[in-house]
């Protein structure tokens, strides 16, 4: 360990990062997560835990590149109405609230595995609230289904969430396909357990009459009637000019529709191509960036408006977090704590896996899941590698699974939970407050059940 003064100062700097990351509106310094992460990183340099060069070197550009690429791809998919189509699946021929709840779980999990959990929650929260208002359903179980299933589904792929990105890149042991196959069985069973628990806990709230036609269908029918009446009763004055103008307008609209259709098709094809290339084991970071640039080029417009919508604050937050975590490692505290626990967390025994899982769950809810992965990952892998290569792979997958599912334990467990909570509170359609305690009542049993069962299925 370094000197006592540096241990104290480094711990204080990491505490600043942690407090502002977990409580971005902290009364004494309400500057938010991103600025808090940068402040923690700055303190690590000022206090001498890291040199400026070491601080810059601790920033993983591969992870930032992959995050950036997937964000841009997500924005273009949003423009291409991909998430609108996913949202329509939620209410298409729904046979009742319970069926709708299961659909929310499946759609949320699927979209999170392919487009990250944060993106899915950002886009789908408003749709879920809209459906709840239309069907006169309580939003609470559906918001829980959205957030919890997004976290579970995101565990499936390396691009599902930030901690998986870190694991896939830091381990250097997985292709996109091998990572996905390792966690897919656990994810599928986890989604079913989570949905079943939601149905059991909120059965009474979901047992209400289901209207035959939704408000959306009624609104669409009304618009169609207005359009038909307008066509049936045209204005016959100045007929020639009206018809000429109408023909030009129709041709213009038809041309625009074809252009939009071709562009959407290209966006979907590029996305499918990106997934295929990832499955082939190509570099994930450059694959995502390449797909993003292909979409930008095919759009044939100034990309600034779309690039401005990328969450650069998240990228900057990661920079500050990398520096803060690296500085905290230099205090020697994580290494010292690992020395005490390493003997009890061997992944080749049931008791070792159980203790390791508890450590990951606790740390993920105390310091958040990505810092937990950064702190534990390499040490856990080195310990498991001493047993066998297969155990090293298993250790990484256990870390990915437990740190991701830990996000469902409390409202503060993952960014996806906070996104759903904040968007639901601010919604102009159906504002609803998802409280910490009401989330905890569901989060504790869901996290424990899904984690335990999933661990037995990890390959």
C-alpha positions as semicolon CSV with decimal commas, in nm:
position;residue;x (nm);y (nm);z (nm)
1;X;0,000;0,000;0,000
2;X;0,102;0,364;-0,049
3;X;0,155;0,605;0,238
4;X;-0,122;0,654;0,495
5;X;-0,185;1,009;0,375
6;X;-0,240;0,893;0,017
7;X;-0,467;0,612;0,135
8;X;-0,684;0,864;0,320
9;X;-0,682;1,116;0,035
10;X;-0,748;0,850;-0,230
11;X;-1,036;0,707;-0,028
12;X;-1,179;1,057;0,015
13;X;-1,155;1,120;-0,361
14;X;-1,329;0,790;-0,434
15;X;-1,596;0,877;-0,176
16;X;-1,663;1,202;-0,362
17;X;-1,706;1,007;-0,685
18;X;-1,933;0,747;-0,520
19;X;-2,159;0,993;-0,336
20;X;-2,218;1,205;-0,644
21;X;-2,262;0,900;-0,868
22;X;-2,528;0,750;-0,641
23;X;-2,683;1,079;-0,525
24;X;-2,636;1,326;-0,813
25;X;-2,845;1,591;-0,634
26;X;-2,643;1,568;-0,313
27;X;-2,741;1,882;-0,115
28;X;-2,385;1,991;-0,032
29;X;-2,266;1,963;-0,393
30;X;-2,555;1,909;-0,641
31;X;-2,340;1,899;-0,956
32;X;-2,460;1,565;-1,096
33;X;-2,298;1,230;-1,178
34;X;-2,081;1,340;-1,470
35;X;-1,920;1,636;-1,295
36;X;-1,887;1,425;-0,979
37;X;-1,695;1,155;-1,166
38;X;-1,461;1,414;-1,317
39;X;-1,410;1,573;-0,975
40;X;-1,320;1,237;-0,823
41;X;-1,074;1,175;-1,108
42;X;-0,922;1,520;-1,067
43;X;-0,868;1,463;-0,695
44;X;-0,684;1,137;-0,773
45;X;-0,435;1,337;-0,983
46;X;-0,412;1,633;-0,744
47;X;-0,356;1,403;-0,444
48;X;-0,076;1,221;-0,627
49;X;-0,239;0,878;-0,661
50;X;-0,201;0,903;-1,039
51;X;0,012;1,113;-1,270
52;X;-0,171;1,294;-1,552
53;X;-0,030;1,042;-1,800
54;X;-0,147;0,748;-1,588
55;X;-0,490;0,906;-1,555
56;X;-0,529;0,937;-1,931
57;X;-0,396;0,582;-1,979
58;X;-0,661;0,444;-1,740
59;X;-0,939;0,554;-1,978
60;X;-1,038;0,256;-2,192
61;X;-1,091;0,392;-2,543
62;X;-1,231;0,062;-2,670
63;X;-1,519;0,079;-2,425
64;X;-1,583;0,446;-2,504
65;X;-1,577;0,369;-2,876
66;X;-1,822;0,083;-2,837
67;X;-2,054;0,295;-2,624
68;X;-2,042;0,578;-2,875
69;X;-2,104;0,348;-3,171
70;X;-2,403;0,174;-3,012
71;X;-2,549;0,510;-2,907
72;X;-2,535;0,644;-3,262
73;X;-2,680;0,322;-3,403
74;X;-2,956;0,342;-3,142
75;X;-3,041;0,699;-3,243
76;X;-3,069;0,607;-3,611
77;X;-3,283;0,305;-3,525
78;X;-3,505;0,535;-3,323
79;X;-3,538;0,762;-3,627
80;X;-3,620;0,456;-3,837
81;X;-3,912;0,380;-3,601
82;X;-3,764;0,052;-3,477
83;X;-3,876;0,122;-3,122
84;X;-4,220;0,231;-3,243
85;X;-4,261;-0,112;-3,400
86;X;-4,145;-0,278;-3,080
87;X;-4,393;-0,071;-2,882
88;X;-4,677;-0,175;-3,114
89;X;-4,602;-0,536;-3,025
90;X;-4,698;-0,451;-2,669
91;X;-5,062;-0,386;-2,751
92;X;-5,113;-0,582;-3,074
93;X;-5,405;-0,823;-3,015
94;X;-5,341;-0,818;-2,641
95;X;-5,582;-1,044;-2,450
96;X;-5,555;-0,874;-2,113
97;X;-5,332;-0,700;-1,858
98;X;-5,142;-1,017;-1,766
99;X;-5,062;-1,088;-2,130
100;X;-4,955;-0,725;-2,170
101;X;-4,723;-0,750;-1,869
102;X;-4,551;-1,058;-2,016
103;X;-4,510;-0,875;-2,347
104;X;-4,345;-0,580;-2,172
105;X;-4,098;-0,824;-2,013
106;X;-4,012;-0,992;-2,344
107;X;-3,988;-0,675;-2,556
108;X;-3,785;-0,494;-2,292
109;X;-3,541;-0,784;-2,253
110;X;-3,499;-0,835;-2,628
111;X;-3,440;-0,468;-2,709
112;X;-3,197;-0,432;-2,418
113;X;-2,986;-0,725;-2,535
114;X;-2,946;-0,563;-2,877
115;X;-2,955;-0,188;-2,804
116;X;-2,849;-0,158;-2,434
117;X;-3,083;-0,139;-2,135
118;X;-3,053;0,238;-2,094
119;X;-3,161;0,303;-2,454
120;X;-3,456;0,064;-2,427
121;X;-3,580;0,219;-2,103
122;X;-3,538;0,571;-2,240
123;X;-3,752;0,495;-2,546
124;X;-4,007;0,246;-2,410
125;X;-4,107;0,413;-2,080
126;X;-4,335;0,664;-2,253
127;X;-4,497;0,388;-2,460
128;X;-4,565;0,178;-2,151
129;X;-4,722;0,474;-1,970
130;X;-4,934;0,554;-2,275
131;X;-5,068;0,198;-2,292
132;X;-5,141;0,200;-1,918
133;X;-5,342;0,518;-1,957
134;X;-5,529;0,388;-2,259
135;X;-5,615;0,056;-2,097
136;X;-5,675;0,216;-1,754
137;X;-5,413;-0,006;-1,594
138;X;-5,195;0,061;-1,287
139;X;-4,851;0,166;-1,416
140;X;-4,651;0,032;-1,120
141;X;-4,619;-0,337;-1,223
142;X;-4,555;-0,243;-1,587
143;X;-4,277;0,001;-1,499
144;X;-4,119;-0,264;-1,278
145;X;-4,149;-0,514;-1,564
146;X;-3,981;-0,271;-1,804
147;X;-3,685;-0,183;-1,580
148;X;-3,620;-0,529;-1,432
149;X;-3,654;-0,713;-1,764
150;X;-3,426;-0,458;-1,932
151;X;-3,156;-0,536;-1,677
152;X;-3,200;-0,913;-1,711
153;X;-3,209;-0,903;-2,091
154;X;-2,902;-0,681;-2,106
155;X;-2,698;-0,956;-1,939
156;X;-2,722;-1,165;-2,257
157;X;-2,478;-0,981;-2,483
158;X;-2,153;-0,783;-2,450
159;X;-2,335;-0,473;-2,583
160;X;-2,632;-0,505;-2,348
161;X;-2,488;-0,287;-2,071
162;X;-2,164;-0,106;-1,975
163;X;-2,035;-0,369;-1,731
164;X;-2,062;-0,637;-1,998
165;X;-1,861;-0,416;-2,232
166;X;-1,589;-0,389;-1,968
167;X;-1,586;-0,765;-1,910
168;X;-1,582;-0,856;-2,280
169;X;-1,291;-0,622;-2,349
170;X;-1,087;-0,663;-2,028
171;X;-1,110;-1,043;-2,026
172;X;-1,008;-1,087;-2,391
173;X;-1,153;-1,438;-2,367
174;X;-1,489;-1,402;-2,538
175;X;-1,629;-1,349;-2,881
176;X;-1,974;-1,195;-2,908
177;X;-2,120;-1,542;-2,971
178;X;-1,940;-1,726;-2,690
179;X;-2,036;-1,458;-2,437
180;X;-2,400;-1,471;-2,548
181;X;-2,419;-1,851;-2,543
182;X;-2,266;-1,856;-2,195
183;X;-2,540;-1,639;-2,045
184;X;-2,839;-1,704;-2,274
185;X;-2,988;-1,996;-2,076
186;X;-2,967;-1,801;-1,751
187;X;-3,126;-1,497;-1,915
188;X;-3,419;-1,689;-2,067
189;X;-3,504;-1,857;-1,737
190;X;-3,446;-1,532;-1,549
191;X;-3,699;-1,345;-1,764
192;X;-3,959;-1,616;-1,700
193;X;-3,899;-1,613;-1,324
194;X;-3,915;-1,233;-1,314
195;X;-4,242;-1,226;-1,513
196;X;-4,394;-1,500;-1,296
197;X;-4,302;-1,311;-0,979
198;X;-4,459;-0,993;-1,116
199;X;-4,780;-1,180;-1,198
200;X;-4,795;-1,337;-0,851
201;X;-4,726;-1,013;-0,663
202;X;-4,960;-0,795;-0,869
203;X;-5,229;-1,046;-0,970
204;X;-5,513;-0,850;-0,809
205;X;-5,407;-0,520;-0,965
206;X;-5,396;-0,685;-1,306
207;X;-5,731;-0,862;-1,267
208;X;-5,950;-0,589;-1,418
209;X;-6,180;-0,589;-1,723
210;X;-5,993;-0,534;-2,048
211;X;-6,162;-0,298;-2,300
212;X;-6,213;-0,446;-2,645
213;X;-6,082;-0,142;-2,833
214;X;-5,804;0,080;-2,711
215;X;-5,805;0,457;-2,729
216;X;-5,537;0,442;-2,997
217;X;-5,760;0,232;-3,220
218;X;-6,044;0,477;-3,162
219;X;-5,822;0,773;-3,249
220;X;-5,701;0,602;-3,567
221;X;-6,058;0,520;-3,669
222;X;-6,157;0,882;-3,616
223;X;-5,869;1,005;-3,833
224;X;-5,961;0,761;-4,108
225;X;-6,324;0,877;-4,101
226;X;-6,211;1,240;-4,132
227;X;-5,987;1,152;-4,426
228;X;-6,263;0,956;-4,598
229;X;-6,513;1,235;-4,554
230;X;-6,266;1,486;-4,696
231;X;-6,214;1,265;-5,002
232;X;-6,586;1,200;-5,042
233;X;-6,672;1,571;-5,037
234;X;-6,407;1,756;-5,240
235;X;-6,421;2,128;-5,313
236;X;-6,530;2,153;-5,681
237;X;-6,438;2,519;-5,717
238;X;-6,134;2,584;-5,930
239;X;-6,119;2,210;-6,004
240;X;-5,828;2,217;-6,251
241;X;-5,589;2,400;-6,016
242;X;-5,687;2,185;-5,723
243;X;-5,631;1,862;-5,916
244;X;-5,295;1,981;-6,054
245;X;-5,174;2,083;-5,708
246;X;-5,301;1,756;-5,564
247;X;-5,119;1,551;-5,830
248;X;-4,791;1,731;-5,760
249;X;-4,839;1,686;-5,385
250;X;-4,918;1,317;-5,425
251;X;-4,611;1,262;-5,644
252;X;-4,394;1,446;-5,393
253;X;-4,534;1,249;-5,102
254;X;-4,492;0,922;-5,290
255;X;-4,128;1,004;-5,367
256;X;-4,059;1,097;-5,005
257;X;-4,223;0,777;-4,884
258;X;-4,005;0,566;-5,112
259;X;-3,691;0,747;-4,998
260;X;-3,789;0,698;-4,634
261;X;-3,863;0,330;-4,692
262;X;-3,529;0,269;-4,865
263;X;-3,340;0,456;-4,591
264;X;-3,516;0,260;-4,315
265;X;-3,440;-0,066;-4,492
266;X;-3,073;0,030;-4,514
267;X;-3,062;0,114;-4,142
268;X;-3,212;-0,224;-4,053
269;X;-2,976;-0,407;-4,290
270;X;-2,673;-0,232;-4,141
271;X;-2,792;-0,324;-3,791
272;X;-2,832;-0,688;-3,891
273;X;-2,490;-0,675;-4,058
274;X;-2,337;-0,531;-3,741
275;X;-2,481;-0,815;-3,533
276;X;-2,357;-1,074;-3,784
277;X;-2,006;-0,927;-3,781
278;X;-2,010;-0,923;-3,400
279;X;-2,114;-1,289;-3,399
280;X;-1,816;-1,362;-3,627
281;X;-1,585;-1,237;-3,352
282;X;-1,467;-0,910;-3,507
283;X;-1,355;-0,619;-3,289
284;X;-1,670;-0,497;-3,114
285;X;-1,566;-0,134;-3,080
286;X;-1,474;-0,076;-3,444
287;X;-1,771;-0,280;-3,564
288;X;-2,013;-0,052;-3,378
289;X;-1,832;0,261;-3,497
290;X;-1,830;0,129;-3,854
291;X;-2,205;0,061;-3,843
292;X;-2,266;0,409;-3,705
293;X;-2,059;0,572;-3,982
294;X;-2,235;0,365;-4,250
295;X;-2,572;0,495;-4,126
296;X;-2,441;0,851;-4,123
297;X;-2,310;0,820;-4,480
298;X;-2,635;0,667;-4,612
299;X;-2,840;0,939;-4,446
300;X;-2,666;1,185;-4,682
301;X;-2,728;1,475;-4,444
302;X;-2,532;1,674;-4,193
303;X;-2,491;1,430;-3,903
304;X;-2,463;1,704;-3,640
305;X;-2,833;1,695;-3,532
306;X;-2,815;1,319;-3,472
307;X;-2,472;1,326;-3,310
308;X;-2,587;1,601;-3,078
309;X;-2,841;1,357;-2,932
310;X;-2,568;1,115;-2,823
311;X;-2,534;1,108;-2,442
312;X;-2,185;1,254;-2,425
313;X;-2,236;1,307;-2,053
314;X;-2,230;0,927;-2,012
315;X;-1,903;0,903;-2,206
316;X;-1,748;1,177;-1,992
317;X;-1,883;1,006;-1,680
318;X;-1,703;0,688;-1,783
319;X;-1,377;0,880;-1,827
320;X;-1,403;1,019;-1,474
321;X;-1,506;0,679;-1,338
322;X;-1,209;0,501;-1,499
323;X;-0,969;0,750;-1,341
324;X;-1,143;0,741;-1,001
325;X;-1,143;0,361;-0,986
326;X;-0,781;0,335;-1,102
327;X;-0,677;0,587;-0,836
328;X;-0,863;0,393;-0,569
329;X;-0,687;0,075;-0,678
330;X;-0,356;0,254;-0,620
331;X;-0,442;0,302;-0,251
332;X;-0,407;-0,076;-0,211
333;X;-0,739;-0,107;-0,030
334;X;-0,913;-0,322;-0,298
335;X;-0,610;-0,556;-0,313
336;X;-0,602;-0,586;0,067
337;X;-0,973;-0,665;0,087
338;X;-0,939;-0,921;-0,191
339;X;-0,659;-1,098;-0,003
340;X;-0,900;-1,160;0,286
341;X;-1,184;-1,285;0,067
342;X;-1,002;-1,466;-0,216
343;X;-0,973;-1,796;-0,030
344;X;-1,350;-1,806;0,024
345;X;-1,458;-1,716;-0,330
346;X;-1,326;-1,999;-0,543
347;X;-1,550;-2,058;-0,844
348;X;-1,489;-2,435;-0,842
349;X;-1,699;-2,483;-0,525
350;X;-2,064;-2,409;-0,451
351;X;-1,980;-2,223;-0,130
352;X;-1,719;-2,016;-0,312
353;X;-1,965;-1,913;-0,583
354;X;-2,225;-1,828;-0,318
355;X;-1,989;-1,604;-0,122
356;X;-1,857;-1,443;-0,441
357;X;-2,213;-1,369;-0,553
358;X;-2,298;-1,205;-0,221
359;X;-1,984;-0,990;-0,247
360;X;-2,077;-0,883;-0,601
361;X;-2,440;-0,808;-0,508
362;X;-2,339;-0,598;-0,208
363;X;-2,063;-0,410;-0,389
364;X;-2,279;-0,348;-0,697
365;X;-2,543;-0,178;-0,482
366;X;-2,285;0,015;-0,279
367;X;-2,046;0,142;-0,547
368;X;-2,256;0,055;-0,859
369;X;-2,200;-0,236;-1,096
370;X;-1,943;-0,091;-1,338
371;X;-1,696;0,016;-1,064
372;X;-1,749;-0,327;-0,904
373;X;-1,645;-0,497;-1,229
374;X;-1,345;-0,267;-1,263
375;X;-1,236;-0,335;-0,904
376;X;-1,295;-0,710;-0,897
377;X;-1,258;-0,826;-1,257
378;X;-0,887;-0,881;-1,308
379;X;-0,824;-1,006;-0,953
380;X;-1,112;-1,252;-0,972
381;X;-0,995;-1,372;-1,314
382;X;-0,636;-1,420;-1,193
383;X;-0,759;-1,623;-0,896
384;X;-0,978;-1,843;-1,116
385;X;-0,705;-1,882;-1,380
386;X;-0,491;-2,055;-1,118
387;X;-0,751;-2,333;-1,119
388;X;-0,817;-2,363;-1,495
389;X;-0,895;-2,162;-1,806
390;X;-1,256;-2,278;-1,799
391;X;-1,291;-2,156;-1,442
392;X;-1,149;-1,820;-1,548
393;X;-1,419;-1,789;-1,816
394;X;-1,682;-1,897;-1,566
395;X;-1,562;-1,634;-1,318
396;X;-1,604;-1,358;-1,577
397;X;-1,954;-1,479;-1,664
398;X;-2,054;-1,502;-1,297
399;X;-1,930;-1,146;-1,251
400;X;-2,130;-1,031;-1,555
401;X;-2,447;-1,207;-1,440
402;X;-2,440;-1,114;-1,072
403;X;-2,337;-0,751;-1,125
404;X;-2,612;-0,703;-1,385
405;X;-2,895;-0,869;-1,191
406;X;-2,784;-0,677;-0,881
407;X;-2,921;-0,371;-1,059
408;X;-3,274;-0,496;-0,987
409;X;-3,227;-0,499;-0,611
410;X;-3,299;-0,132;-0,549
411;X;-3,404;0,174;-0,744
412;X;-3,045;0,301;-0,726
413;X;-2,903;-0,032;-0,847
414;X;-2,883;0,061;-1,215
415;X;-2,915;0,358;-1,446
416;X;-3,204;0,182;-1,625
417;X;-3,410;0,193;-1,304
418;X;-3,341;0,562;-1,259
419;X;-3,427;0,637;-1,622
420;X;-3,767;0,467;-1,587
421;X;-3,830;0,643;-1,256
422;X;-3,736;0,990;-1,378
423;X;-3,922;0,962;-1,709
424;X;-4,234;0,832;-1,536
425;X;-4,229;1,126;-1,295
426;X;-4,190;1,379;-1,577
427;X;-4,438;1,222;-1,819
428;X;-4,704;1,457;-1,952
429;X;-4,930;1,161;-2,038
430;X;-4,943;0,961;-1,716
431;X;-4,706;1,095;-1,449
432;X;-4,628;0,832;-1,188
433;X;-4,373;0,814;-0,906
434;X;-4,195;0,481;-0,865
435;X;-4,077;0,502;-0,504
436;X;-3,765;0,346;-0,355
437;X;-3,953;0,128;-0,104
438;X;-4,214;-0,003;-0,351
439;X;-3,935;-0,099;-0,585
440;X;-3,744;-0,268;-0,302
441;X;-4,043;-0,488;-0,213
442;X;-4,022;-0,646;-0,558
443;X;-3,649;-0,598;-0,616
444;X;-3,522;-0,812;-0,327
445;X;-3,706;-1,138;-0,409
446;X;-3,660;-1,092;-0,784
447;X;-3,286;-1,032;-0,757
448;X;-3,225;-1,325;-0,523
449;X;-3,436;-1,575;-0,720
450;X;-3,309;-1,475;-1,065
451;X;-2,946;-1,463;-0,951
452;X;-2,951;-1,801;-0,778
453;X;-3,129;-1,987;-1,057
454;X;-2,918;-1,816;-1,324
455;X;-2,593;-1,919;-1,159
456;X;-2,683;-2,285;-1,204
457;X;-2,730;-2,233;-1,579
458;X;-2,414;-2,038;-1,665
459;X;-2,195;-2,228;-1,909
